[in-house]
Structures are given as structure tokens and as C-alpha cells.
Amino acid sequence: MQLSRSARIALRVGAGLGFAVIYVPLVLVLVNSLNPDRSASWPPSGLTVHWWSVARENAGAREALWVSVKAGLGATAVALVLGTLIAFAVARHRFFGRGTLSFVVVLPIALPGIVTGIALNSAFGTVLEPLGVGLGLFTVVVGHATFCIVVVFNNVVARLRRTSGSYEEAAMDLGANTFRAFVDVTFPLVRSALLAGALLAFALSFDEIVVTTFTAGPGVETLPLWIFDNMTRPRQAPVVNVVAAVLVLLSVIPIYVAQRLSADTATGSRV
């Protein structure tokens, strides 16, 4: 379809405005983390890395970072196992309710975070508390896994639908058992999709705050929760800017790598 010159200009202007709304605030966070003033004055009176040194020595921020990493790794591990198993079931088998299963798996990422958080909080209080298991890191991992499964499932099922099952059948015809066929044939074909899903799942978990608020117990504070709790403390404002900048930078890396791997999945190339 050929667009007129005015239409192309309008699309470029609209795209530019959209990107500005998304990325200019992120750039401002990075700039404010280098602002020598304790208040967020604009324009900055200069640039300094002093607050980065202060943030590095902040015990609360370091502990919150470690909690976020542990929660992200746990949720990613759960999502990899369950998301991959469900993807293989949906893509490789025909059974009653297959479409419903796909819908149920994808639904959590479409629900508002506050709805998921309230539902999980109620479920944990009803099921786990009578068993002596209170809110804590475990419930955070479970809560994050509910939506992390979706990205793993989507990546793996997309790759499997582009990969014929005849590869595994040919390996079995040549004498390979099911495990051998998976290791030698299937896994290399879905490896990049698994890695892309894992990176996206970790990034989603690392940045999550709404569900975490309802599933984290006393003493469990992730990095987004630490930022939210310290935003209203004027003396902590520069450190919050630094931690937010670090959070942005740490989120960009897995998302960029996952995007590159997802592009490979979309083209159906073999790795």
C-alpha cells in the first residue's frame, strides 16, 4: 500500500510523539540521578556520580535488589517448567478443551494487576495460612509465576507451531527414544524460544509492584517496593533516582536480548 507524503509525515510525527511520551521520562530519571542537588531541580546545576556512590552503600536498596533477583529467578524457573509443558501439550497434542487451556494460560497477563493481587492474597490467606505458611518470598514467586508463565508459553508454542513434529518422528524411526529425540532434536529447535521467554519472564517479575504488594509479607521488600516506599522521603529522592535508573538499565538488557531471540523465533530459523 502506497501512502501519500502527508500521510507518511503524519505517521512519523505521531510515532515520534509516542516514543517521546514513553522514553523522555526515562531519560529524565537518568539525568536526575546525576543531579548534584538533593531536590529534583531543572535544569540540573551540574552532573555528579556522588549519589550513585551513596546508593551503592544503601543497605536497604542492596537487600531489596537481592530479593528482586531471587523472586525473579524463582518465578522464571517455575514459568519455564510449566509454560514449556503446557506449550508442548497444546502444540503437539489434540485433546478436548485445548483452546480453553490456551485461553486460561494467557488470561492472567490480561487481568489488571490489582485484581490478580487481591485474588492471590485471598487464596493464600484461605489455603496457606491454615497450613502455617504466611506471606513471604514464596508467595511472591508464586504470584509472579502466574503471569510469567504466559510469556514462556507464547514463545515456546510459537516456535513449536513453526516446527514440524516429523523431526522427532524421524529421530524415533532411527532408534532414538523419547528423551534422546527431545535432547538431540527438539531442544535445539526451541532453545532460543526458551531463553527469550525466560528473559522476558525475569524482566516482568523484576519490575512488578502491584501483585508484589498483595503477596509479599512483612520484611519482604523488592526493589520496586523499596522505590515506592522511599519516593515520599525528600532526603532519599536522589538515591531513589539512582535506583530507578539502575532498574531501567537492568530491565533493558534482558528485554533487548529477548527481542532479538523472539525475532529469530518469528522467522522460524534454526539454532
PDB file of C-alpha atoms in Angstrom:
ATOM      1  CA  MET A   1       0.000   0.000   0.000  1.00  0.00           C
ATOM      2  CA  GLN A   2       1.352   3.369  -1.044  1.00  0.00           C
ATOM      3  CA  LEU A   3       0.937   6.258   1.384  1.00  0.00           C
ATOM      4  CA  SER A   4       0.886   9.884   0.397  1.00  0.00           C
ATOM      5  CA  ARG A   5       3.687  12.163   1.517  1.00  0.00           C
ATOM      6  CA  SER A   6       1.423  13.922   4.038  1.00  0.00           C
ATOM      7  CA  ALA A   7       0.313  10.568   5.487  1.00  0.00           C
ATOM      8  CA  ARG A   8       3.913   9.450   5.914  1.00  0.00           C
ATOM      9  CA  ILE A   9       4.786  12.712   7.649  1.00  0.00           C
ATOM     10  CA  ALA A  10       1.766  12.395   9.951  1.00  0.00           C
ATOM     11  CA  LEU A  11       2.722   8.816  10.849  1.00  0.00           C
ATOM     12  CA  ARG A  12       6.301   9.848  11.597  1.00  0.00           C
ATOM     13  CA  VAL A  13       5.158  12.751  13.773  1.00  0.00           C
ATOM     14  CA  GLY A  14       2.708  10.501  15.628  1.00  0.00           C
ATOM     15  CA  ALA A  15       5.371   7.844  16.150  1.00  0.00           C
ATOM     16  CA  GLY A  16       7.835  10.472  17.354  1.00  0.00           C
ATOM     17  CA  LEU A  17       5.333  11.837  19.872  1.00  0.00           C
ATOM     18  CA  GLY A  18       4.525   8.338  21.097  1.00  0.00           C
ATOM     19  CA  PHE A  19       8.187   7.483  21.602  1.00  0.00           C
ATOM     20  CA  ALA A  20       8.748  10.838  23.326  1.00  0.00           C
ATOM     21  CA  VAL A  21       5.954  10.147  25.826  1.00  0.00           C
ATOM     22  CA  ILE A  22       7.493   6.751  26.609  1.00  0.00           C
ATOM     23  CA  TYR A  23      11.213   7.498  26.645  1.00  0.00           C
ATOM     24  CA  VAL A  24      11.647  11.154  27.662  1.00  0.00           C
ATOM     25  CA  PRO A  25      10.577  10.424  31.279  1.00  0.00           C
ATOM     26  CA  LEU A  26      13.105   7.581  31.395  1.00  0.00           C
ATOM     27  CA  VAL A  27      15.843   9.889  30.170  1.00  0.00           C
ATOM     28  CA  LEU A  28      14.850  12.429  32.831  1.00  0.00           C
ATOM     29  CA  VAL A  29      15.245   9.752  35.516  1.00  0.00           C
ATOM     30  CA  LEU A  30      18.773   9.053  34.284  1.00  0.00           C
ATOM     31  CA  VAL A  31      19.618  12.770  34.204  1.00  0.00           C
ATOM     32  CA  ASN A  32      18.171  13.354  37.687  1.00  0.00           C
ATOM     33  CA  SER A  33      20.323  10.526  39.059  1.00  0.00           C
ATOM     34  CA  LEU A  34      23.332  12.688  38.112  1.00  0.00           C
ATOM     35  CA  ASN A  35      21.867  15.892  39.548  1.00  0.00           C
ATOM     36  CA  PRO A  36      24.099  17.250  42.368  1.00  0.00           C
ATOM     37  CA  ASP A  37      21.094  18.877  44.079  1.00  0.00           C
ATOM     38  CA  ARG A  38      19.073  16.895  46.597  1.00  0.00           C
ATOM     39  CA  SER A  39      15.835  18.260  45.115  1.00  0.00           C
ATOM     40  CA  ALA A  40      14.808  17.419  41.551  1.00  0.00           C
ATOM     41  CA  SER A  41      15.567  20.907  40.182  1.00  0.00           C
ATOM     42  CA  TRP A  42      15.538  21.503  36.444  1.00  0.00           C
ATOM     43  CA  PRO A  43      17.750  22.096  34.644  1.00  0.00           C
ATOM     44  CA  PRO A  44      20.406  20.392  36.776  1.00  0.00           C
ATOM     45  CA  SER A  45      23.097  22.695  38.141  1.00  0.00           C
ATOM     46  CA  GLY A  46      25.706  20.135  37.080  1.00  0.00           C
ATOM     47  CA  LEU A  47      26.455  16.449  36.855  1.00  0.00           C
ATOM     48  CA  THR A  48      27.858  14.184  39.536  1.00  0.00           C
ATOM     49  CA  VAL A  49      28.102  10.493  40.386  1.00  0.00           C
ATOM     50  CA  HIS A  50      28.021  11.203  44.132  1.00  0.00           C
ATOM     51  CA  TRP A  51      24.513   9.853  44.581  1.00  0.00           C
ATOM     52  CA  TRP A  52      25.499   6.648  42.800  1.00  0.00           C
ATOM     53  CA  SER A  53      28.119   6.091  45.492  1.00  0.00           C
ATOM     54  CA  VAL A  54      25.554   6.823  48.203  1.00  0.00           C
ATOM     55  CA  ALA A  55      23.077   4.394  46.628  1.00  0.00           C
ATOM     56  CA  ARG A  56      25.723   1.684  46.444  1.00  0.00           C
ATOM     57  CA  GLU A  57      26.222   1.940  50.205  1.00  0.00           C
ATOM     58  CA  ASN A  58      22.478   1.888  50.954  1.00  0.00           C
ATOM     59  CA  ALA A  59      21.823  -1.422  52.731  1.00  0.00           C
ATOM     60  CA  GLY A  60      18.065  -1.270  52.147  1.00  0.00           C
ATOM     61  CA  ALA A  61      18.461  -0.858  48.385  1.00  0.00           C
ATOM     62  CA  ARG A  62      21.009  -3.679  48.173  1.00  0.00           C
ATOM     63  CA  GLU A  63      18.778  -6.040  50.135  1.00  0.00           C
ATOM     64  CA  ALA A  64      15.754  -5.112  48.012  1.00  0.00           C
ATOM     65  CA  LEU A  65      17.779  -5.751  44.853  1.00  0.00           C
ATOM     66  CA  TRP A  66      18.749  -9.217  46.080  1.00  0.00           C
ATOM     67  CA  VAL A  67      15.119 -10.016  46.967  1.00  0.00           C
ATOM     68  CA  SER A  68      14.028  -8.942  43.466  1.00  0.00           C
ATOM     69  CA  VAL A  69      16.683 -11.149  41.896  1.00  0.00           C
ATOM     70  CA  LYS A  70      15.638 -14.167  43.981  1.00  0.00           C
ATOM     71  CA  ALA A  71      11.948 -13.600  43.219  1.00  0.00           C
ATOM     72  CA  GLY A  72      12.693 -13.150  39.522  1.00  0.00           C
ATOM     73  CA  LEU A  73      14.797 -16.293  39.300  1.00  0.00           C
ATOM     74  CA  GLY A  74      12.223 -18.338  41.192  1.00  0.00           C
ATOM     75  CA  ALA A  75       9.299 -17.119  39.099  1.00  0.00           C
ATOM     76  CA  THR A  76      11.290 -17.669  35.902  1.00  0.00           C
ATOM     77  CA  ALA A  77      12.150 -21.253  36.892  1.00  0.00           C
ATOM     78  CA  VAL A  78       8.501 -22.058  37.620  1.00  0.00           C
ATOM     79  CA  ALA A  79       7.366 -20.363  34.409  1.00  0.00           C
ATOM     80  CA  LEU A  80       9.923 -22.245  32.319  1.00  0.00           C
ATOM     81  CA  VAL A  81       8.775 -25.636  33.575  1.00  0.00           C
ATOM     82  CA  LEU A  82       5.006 -25.062  33.497  1.00  0.00           C
ATOM     83  CA  GLY A  83       4.945 -22.823  30.418  1.00  0.00           C
ATOM     84  CA  THR A  84       7.037 -25.268  28.392  1.00  0.00           C
ATOM     85  CA  LEU A  85       4.978 -28.295  29.410  1.00  0.00           C
ATOM     86  CA  ILE A  86       1.723 -26.552  28.540  1.00  0.00           C
ATOM     87  CA  ALA A  87       3.154 -25.324  25.226  1.00  0.00           C
ATOM     88  CA  PHE A  88       4.126 -28.877  24.235  1.00  0.00           C
ATOM     89  CA  ALA A  89       0.702 -30.176  25.250  1.00  0.00           C
ATOM     90  CA  VAL A  90      -1.116 -27.547  23.184  1.00  0.00           C
ATOM     91  CA  ALA A  91       1.182 -27.642  20.124  1.00  0.00           C
ATOM     92  CA  ARG A  92       1.883 -31.370  19.899  1.00  0.00           C
ATOM     93  CA  HIS A  93      -1.386 -32.997  21.042  1.00  0.00           C
ATOM     94  CA  ARG A  94      -5.091 -32.828  20.242  1.00  0.00           C
ATOM     95  CA  PHE A  95      -7.499 -33.128  23.174  1.00  0.00           C
ATOM     96  CA  PHE A  96     -10.819 -31.798  24.413  1.00  0.00           C
ATOM     97  CA  GLY A  97     -10.500 -28.301  25.896  1.00  0.00           C
ATOM     98  CA  ARG A  98      -7.207 -27.457  24.196  1.00  0.00           C
ATOM     99  CA  GLY A  99      -8.430 -23.981  23.191  1.00  0.00           C
ATOM    100  CA  THR A 100      -9.803 -23.355  26.663  1.00  0.00           C
ATOM    101  CA  LEU A 101      -6.477 -24.323  28.209  1.00  0.00           C
ATOM    102  CA  SER A 102      -4.643 -21.837  25.985  1.00  0.00           C
ATOM    103  CA  PHE A 103      -7.093 -19.106  26.982  1.00  0.00           C
ATOM    104  CA  VAL A 104      -6.773 -19.864  30.709  1.00  0.00           C
ATOM    105  CA  VAL A 105      -2.967 -19.764  30.500  1.00  0.00           C
ATOM    106  CA  VAL A 106      -2.902 -16.392  28.707  1.00  0.00           C
ATOM    107  CA  LEU A 107      -5.672 -14.753  30.782  1.00  0.00           C
ATOM    108  CA  PRO A 108      -3.571 -13.699  33.842  1.00  0.00           C
ATOM    109  CA  ILE A 109      -1.458 -11.253  31.842  1.00  0.00           C
ATOM    110  CA  ALA A 110      -4.622  -9.547  30.572  1.00  0.00           C
ATOM    111  CA  LEU A 111      -6.162  -9.106  34.018  1.00  0.00           C
ATOM    112  CA  PRO A 112      -5.488  -5.893  35.961  1.00  0.00           C
ATOM    113  CA  GLY A 113      -2.635  -6.425  38.394  1.00  0.00           C
ATOM    114  CA  ILE A 114      -4.720  -5.312  41.357  1.00  0.00           C
ATOM    115  CA  VAL A 115      -7.351  -7.963  40.568  1.00  0.00           C
ATOM    116  CA  THR A 116      -4.687 -10.671  40.396  1.00  0.00           C
ATOM    117  CA  GLY A 117      -3.077  -9.395  43.586  1.00  0.00           C
ATOM    118  CA  ILE A 118      -6.325  -9.342  45.584  1.00  0.00           C
ATOM    119  CA  ALA A 119      -7.293 -12.800  44.309  1.00  0.00           C
ATOM    120  CA  LEU A 120      -3.907 -14.266  45.216  1.00  0.00           C
ATOM    121  CA  ASN A 121      -3.883 -12.604  48.627  1.00  0.00           C
ATOM    122  CA  SER A 122      -7.306 -14.079  49.388  1.00  0.00           C
ATOM    123  CA  ALA A 123      -6.282 -17.509  48.091  1.00  0.00           C
ATOM    124  CA  PHE A 124      -3.056 -17.556  50.109  1.00  0.00           C
ATOM    125  CA  GLY A 125      -4.900 -16.489  53.237  1.00  0.00           C
ATOM    126  CA  THR A 126      -7.517 -19.208  52.762  1.00  0.00           C
ATOM    127  CA  VAL A 127      -5.262 -22.095  51.714  1.00  0.00           C
ATOM    128  CA  LEU A 128      -1.750 -21.474  53.035  1.00  0.00           C
ATOM    129  CA  GLU A 129      -2.258 -19.711  56.368  1.00  0.00           C
ATOM    130  CA  PRO A 130      -4.124 -22.687  57.934  1.00  0.00           C
ATOM    131  CA  LEU A 131      -1.075 -24.777  56.945  1.00  0.00           C
ATOM    132  CA  GLY A 132       1.265 -22.375  58.708  1.00  0.00           C
ATOM    133  CA  VAL A 133       2.624 -20.771  55.529  1.00  0.00           C
ATOM    134  CA  GLY A 134       2.339 -16.992  55.615  1.00  0.00           C
ATOM    135  CA  LEU A 135       3.035 -14.325  53.024  1.00  0.00           C
ATOM    136  CA  GLY A 136       6.686 -14.077  52.075  1.00  0.00           C
ATOM    137  CA  LEU A 137       9.148 -14.678  49.265  1.00  0.00           C
ATOM    138  CA  PHE A 138       7.462 -17.973  48.356  1.00  0.00           C
ATOM    139  CA  THR A 139       4.085 -16.301  47.770  1.00  0.00           C
ATOM    140  CA  VAL A 140       5.783 -13.546  45.751  1.00  0.00           C
ATOM    141  CA  VAL A 141       7.364 -16.178  43.484  1.00  0.00           C
ATOM    142  CA  VAL A 142       4.020 -17.936  43.037  1.00  0.00           C
ATOM    143  CA  GLY A 143       2.259 -14.649  42.323  1.00  0.00           C
ATOM    144  CA  HIS A 144       4.822 -13.587  39.728  1.00  0.00           C
ATOM    145  CA  ALA A 145       4.795 -17.028  38.112  1.00  0.00           C
ATOM    146  CA  THR A 146       1.095 -16.662  37.272  1.00  0.00           C
ATOM    147  CA  PHE A 147       1.853 -14.071  34.596  1.00  0.00           C
ATOM    148  CA  CYS A 148       5.436 -15.113  33.786  1.00  0.00           C
ATOM    149  CA  ILE A 149       4.104 -18.455  32.507  1.00  0.00           C
ATOM    150  CA  VAL A 150       2.342 -16.559  29.728  1.00  0.00           C
ATOM    151  CA  VAL A 151       5.476 -15.196  28.049  1.00  0.00           C
ATOM    152  CA  VAL A 152       7.248 -18.566  28.193  1.00  0.00           C
ATOM    153  CA  PHE A 153       4.163 -20.315  26.823  1.00  0.00           C
ATOM    154  CA  ASN A 154       3.741 -17.816  23.977  1.00  0.00           C
ATOM    155  CA  ASN A 155       7.373 -18.038  22.893  1.00  0.00           C
ATOM    156  CA  VAL A 156       7.612 -21.820  23.025  1.00  0.00           C
ATOM    157  CA  VAL A 157       4.243 -22.544  21.415  1.00  0.00           C
ATOM    158  CA  ALA A 158       5.049 -20.119  18.581  1.00  0.00           C
ATOM    159  CA  ARG A 159       8.287 -21.971  17.872  1.00  0.00           C
ATOM    160  CA  LEU A 160       6.641 -25.405  18.084  1.00  0.00           C
ATOM    161  CA  ARG A 161       3.910 -24.380  15.642  1.00  0.00           C
ATOM    162  CA  ARG A 162       6.630 -23.445  13.160  1.00  0.00           C
ATOM    163  CA  THR A 163       8.475 -26.712  13.688  1.00  0.00           C
ATOM    164  CA  SER A 164       7.105 -29.919  12.212  1.00  0.00           C
ATOM    165  CA  GLY A 165       6.751 -32.893  14.530  1.00  0.00           C
ATOM    166  CA  SER A 166       8.232 -35.026  11.782  1.00  0.00           C
ATOM    167  CA  TYR A 167      11.719 -34.210  13.091  1.00  0.00           C
ATOM    168  CA  GLU A 168      11.070 -36.065  16.341  1.00  0.00           C
ATOM    169  CA  GLU A 169       9.301 -38.869  14.463  1.00  0.00           C
ATOM    170  CA  ALA A 170      12.287 -39.289  12.150  1.00  0.00           C
ATOM    171  CA  ALA A 171      14.633 -39.483  15.147  1.00  0.00           C
ATOM    172  CA  MET A 172      12.464 -42.179  16.746  1.00  0.00           C
ATOM    173  CA  ASP A 173      12.346 -44.110  13.465  1.00  0.00           C
ATOM    174  CA  LEU A 174      16.157 -44.143  13.590  1.00  0.00           C
ATOM    175  CA  GLY A 175      16.111 -45.702  17.046  1.00  0.00           C
ATOM    176  CA  ALA A 176      16.087 -42.731  19.425  1.00  0.00           C
ATOM    177  CA  ASN A 177      13.848 -42.938  22.476  1.00  0.00           C
ATOM    178  CA  THR A 178      11.614 -40.035  23.520  1.00  0.00           C
ATOM    179  CA  PHE A 179      14.240 -38.469  25.794  1.00  0.00           C
ATOM    180  CA  ARG A 180      17.009 -38.807  23.187  1.00  0.00           C
ATOM    181  CA  ALA A 181      14.804 -37.287  20.485  1.00  0.00           C
ATOM    182  CA  PHE A 182      13.998 -34.338  22.752  1.00  0.00           C
ATOM    183  CA  VAL A 183      17.643 -33.696  23.677  1.00  0.00           C
ATOM    184  CA  ASP A 184      19.076 -34.094  20.169  1.00  0.00           C
ATOM    185  CA  VAL A 185      16.248 -32.686  18.042  1.00  0.00           C
ATOM    186  CA  THR A 186      13.507 -30.803  19.874  1.00  0.00           C
ATOM    187  CA  PHE A 187      15.538 -28.865  22.441  1.00  0.00           C
ATOM    188  CA  PRO A 188      17.953 -27.295  19.901  1.00  0.00           C
ATOM    189  CA  LEU A 189      14.923 -26.138  17.895  1.00  0.00           C
ATOM    190  CA  VAL A 190      13.194 -24.442  20.853  1.00  0.00           C
ATOM    191  CA  ARG A 191      16.311 -23.319  22.747  1.00  0.00           C
ATOM    192  CA  SER A 192      16.185 -19.681  21.649  1.00  0.00           C
ATOM    193  CA  ALA A 193      12.448 -19.501  22.361  1.00  0.00           C
ATOM    194  CA  LEU A 194      13.039 -20.836  25.874  1.00  0.00           C
ATOM    195  CA  LEU A 195      15.791 -18.299  26.507  1.00  0.00           C
ATOM    196  CA  ALA A 196      13.679 -15.424  25.159  1.00  0.00           C
ATOM    197  CA  GLY A 197      10.750 -16.456  27.329  1.00  0.00           C
ATOM    198  CA  ALA A 198      12.976 -16.776  30.397  1.00  0.00           C
ATOM    199  CA  LEU A 199      14.472 -13.310  29.890  1.00  0.00           C
ATOM    200  CA  LEU A 200      11.056 -11.698  29.432  1.00  0.00           C
ATOM    201  CA  ALA A 201       9.687 -13.555  32.455  1.00  0.00           C
ATOM    202  CA  PHE A 202      12.579 -12.355  34.618  1.00  0.00           C
ATOM    203  CA  ALA A 203      12.138  -8.766  33.410  1.00  0.00           C
ATOM    204  CA  LEU A 204       8.391  -8.863  34.170  1.00  0.00           C
ATOM    205  CA  SER A 205       8.993 -10.274  37.639  1.00  0.00           C
ATOM    206  CA  PHE A 206      11.836  -7.878  38.408  1.00  0.00           C
ATOM    207  CA  ASP A 207       9.680  -4.815  37.646  1.00  0.00           C
ATOM    208  CA  GLU A 208       6.395  -5.996  39.173  1.00  0.00           C
ATOM    209  CA  ILE A 209       4.949  -3.951  42.028  1.00  0.00           C
ATOM    210  CA  VAL A 210       1.138  -4.318  42.148  1.00  0.00           C
ATOM    211  CA  VAL A 211       0.963  -8.096  42.578  1.00  0.00           C
ATOM    212  CA  THR A 212       4.016  -7.946  44.870  1.00  0.00           C
ATOM    213  CA  THR A 213       2.228  -5.517  47.177  1.00  0.00           C
ATOM    214  CA  PHE A 214      -0.511  -8.068  47.855  1.00  0.00           C
ATOM    215  CA  THR A 215       1.684 -11.182  48.038  1.00  0.00           C
ATOM    216  CA  ALA A 216       4.772 -10.004  49.954  1.00  0.00           C
ATOM    217  CA  GLY A 217       4.688 -10.437  53.696  1.00  0.00           C
ATOM    218  CA  PRO A 218       6.384  -8.321  56.374  1.00  0.00           C
ATOM    219  CA  GLY A 219      10.109  -7.956  55.789  1.00  0.00           C
ATOM    220  CA  VAL A 220       9.922  -8.905  52.107  1.00  0.00           C
ATOM    221  CA  GLU A 221      10.683  -5.825  50.027  1.00  0.00           C
ATOM    222  CA  THR A 222      11.583  -5.956  46.346  1.00  0.00           C
ATOM    223  CA  LEU A 223      13.371  -3.123  44.569  1.00  0.00           C
ATOM    224  CA  PRO A 224      10.181  -1.610  43.064  1.00  0.00           C
ATOM    225  CA  LEU A 225       8.570  -1.680  46.527  1.00  0.00           C
ATOM    226  CA  TRP A 226      11.642  -0.015  48.020  1.00  0.00           C
ATOM    227  CA  ILE A 227      11.463   2.743  45.413  1.00  0.00           C
ATOM    228  CA  PHE A 228       7.742   3.278  46.047  1.00  0.00           C
ATOM    229  CA  ASP A 229       8.208   3.414  49.830  1.00  0.00           C
ATOM    230  CA  ASN A 230      11.057   5.946  49.609  1.00  0.00           C
ATOM    231  CA  MET A 231       9.598   8.281  46.962  1.00  0.00           C
ATOM    232  CA  THR A 232       7.886  10.435  49.598  1.00  0.00           C
ATOM    233  CA  ARG A 233      11.061  10.894  51.664  1.00  0.00           C
ATOM    234  CA  PRO A 234      12.751  14.097  50.463  1.00  0.00           C
ATOM    235  CA  ARG A 235      16.218  13.144  51.697  1.00  0.00           C
ATOM    236  CA  GLN A 236      16.021   9.860  49.804  1.00  0.00           C
ATOM    237  CA  ALA A 237      14.995  11.455  46.490  1.00  0.00           C
ATOM    238  CA  PRO A 238      18.484  11.384  44.865  1.00  0.00           C
ATOM    239  CA  VAL A 239      19.048   7.763  45.903  1.00  0.00           C
ATOM    240  CA  VAL A 240      15.613   6.811  44.567  1.00  0.00           C
ATOM    241  CA  ASN A 241      16.524   8.391  41.218  1.00  0.00           C
ATOM    242  CA  VAL A 242      19.717   6.353  41.094  1.00  0.00           C
ATOM    243  CA  VAL A 243      17.951   3.097  41.993  1.00  0.00           C
ATOM    244  CA  ALA A 244      15.228   3.833  39.418  1.00  0.00           C
ATOM    245  CA  ALA A 245      17.913   4.465  36.793  1.00  0.00           C
ATOM    246  CA  VAL A 246      19.574   1.153  37.677  1.00  0.00           C
ATOM    247  CA  LEU A 247      16.194  -0.572  37.435  1.00  0.00           C
ATOM    248  CA  VAL A 248      15.673   0.866  33.948  1.00  0.00           C
ATOM    249  CA  LEU A 249      19.134  -0.190  32.802  1.00  0.00           C
ATOM    250  CA  LEU A 250      18.776  -3.692  34.256  1.00  0.00           C
ATOM    251  CA  SER A 251      15.396  -4.104  32.571  1.00  0.00           C
ATOM    252  CA  VAL A 252      16.641  -3.009  29.155  1.00  0.00           C
ATOM    253  CA  ILE A 253      19.247  -5.770  28.859  1.00  0.00           C
ATOM    254  CA  PRO A 254      17.007  -8.871  29.146  1.00  0.00           C
ATOM    255  CA  ILE A 255      14.247  -7.243  27.104  1.00  0.00           C
ATOM    256  CA  TYR A 256      16.666  -6.363  24.288  1.00  0.00           C
ATOM    257  CA  VAL A 257      18.159  -9.859  24.207  1.00  0.00           C
ATOM    258  CA  ALA A 258      14.684 -11.425  24.352  1.00  0.00           C
ATOM    259  CA  GLN A 259      13.534  -9.213  21.481  1.00  0.00           C
ATOM    260  CA  ARG A 260      16.423 -10.391  19.333  1.00  0.00           C
ATOM    261  CA  LEU A 261      15.717 -14.006  20.193  1.00  0.00           C
ATOM    262  CA  SER A 262      11.989 -13.532  19.610  1.00  0.00           C
ATOM    263  CA  ALA A 263      12.760 -12.143  16.162  1.00  0.00           C
ATOM    264  CA  ASP A 264      14.606 -15.374  15.491  1.00  0.00           C
ATOM    265  CA  THR A 265      11.577 -17.321  16.725  1.00  0.00           C
ATOM    266  CA  ALA A 266       9.242 -15.343  14.475  1.00  0.00           C
ATOM    267  CA  THR A 267      11.311 -16.133  11.368  1.00  0.00           C
ATOM    268  CA  GLY A 268      11.444 -19.806  12.317  1.00  0.00           C
ATOM    269  CA  SER A 269      15.200 -20.012  11.869  1.00  0.00           C
ATOM    270  CA  ARG A 270      17.042 -22.981  13.344  1.00  0.00           C
ATOM    271  CA  VAL A 271      19.620 -22.513  16.094  1.00  0.00           C
TER     272      VAL A 271
END
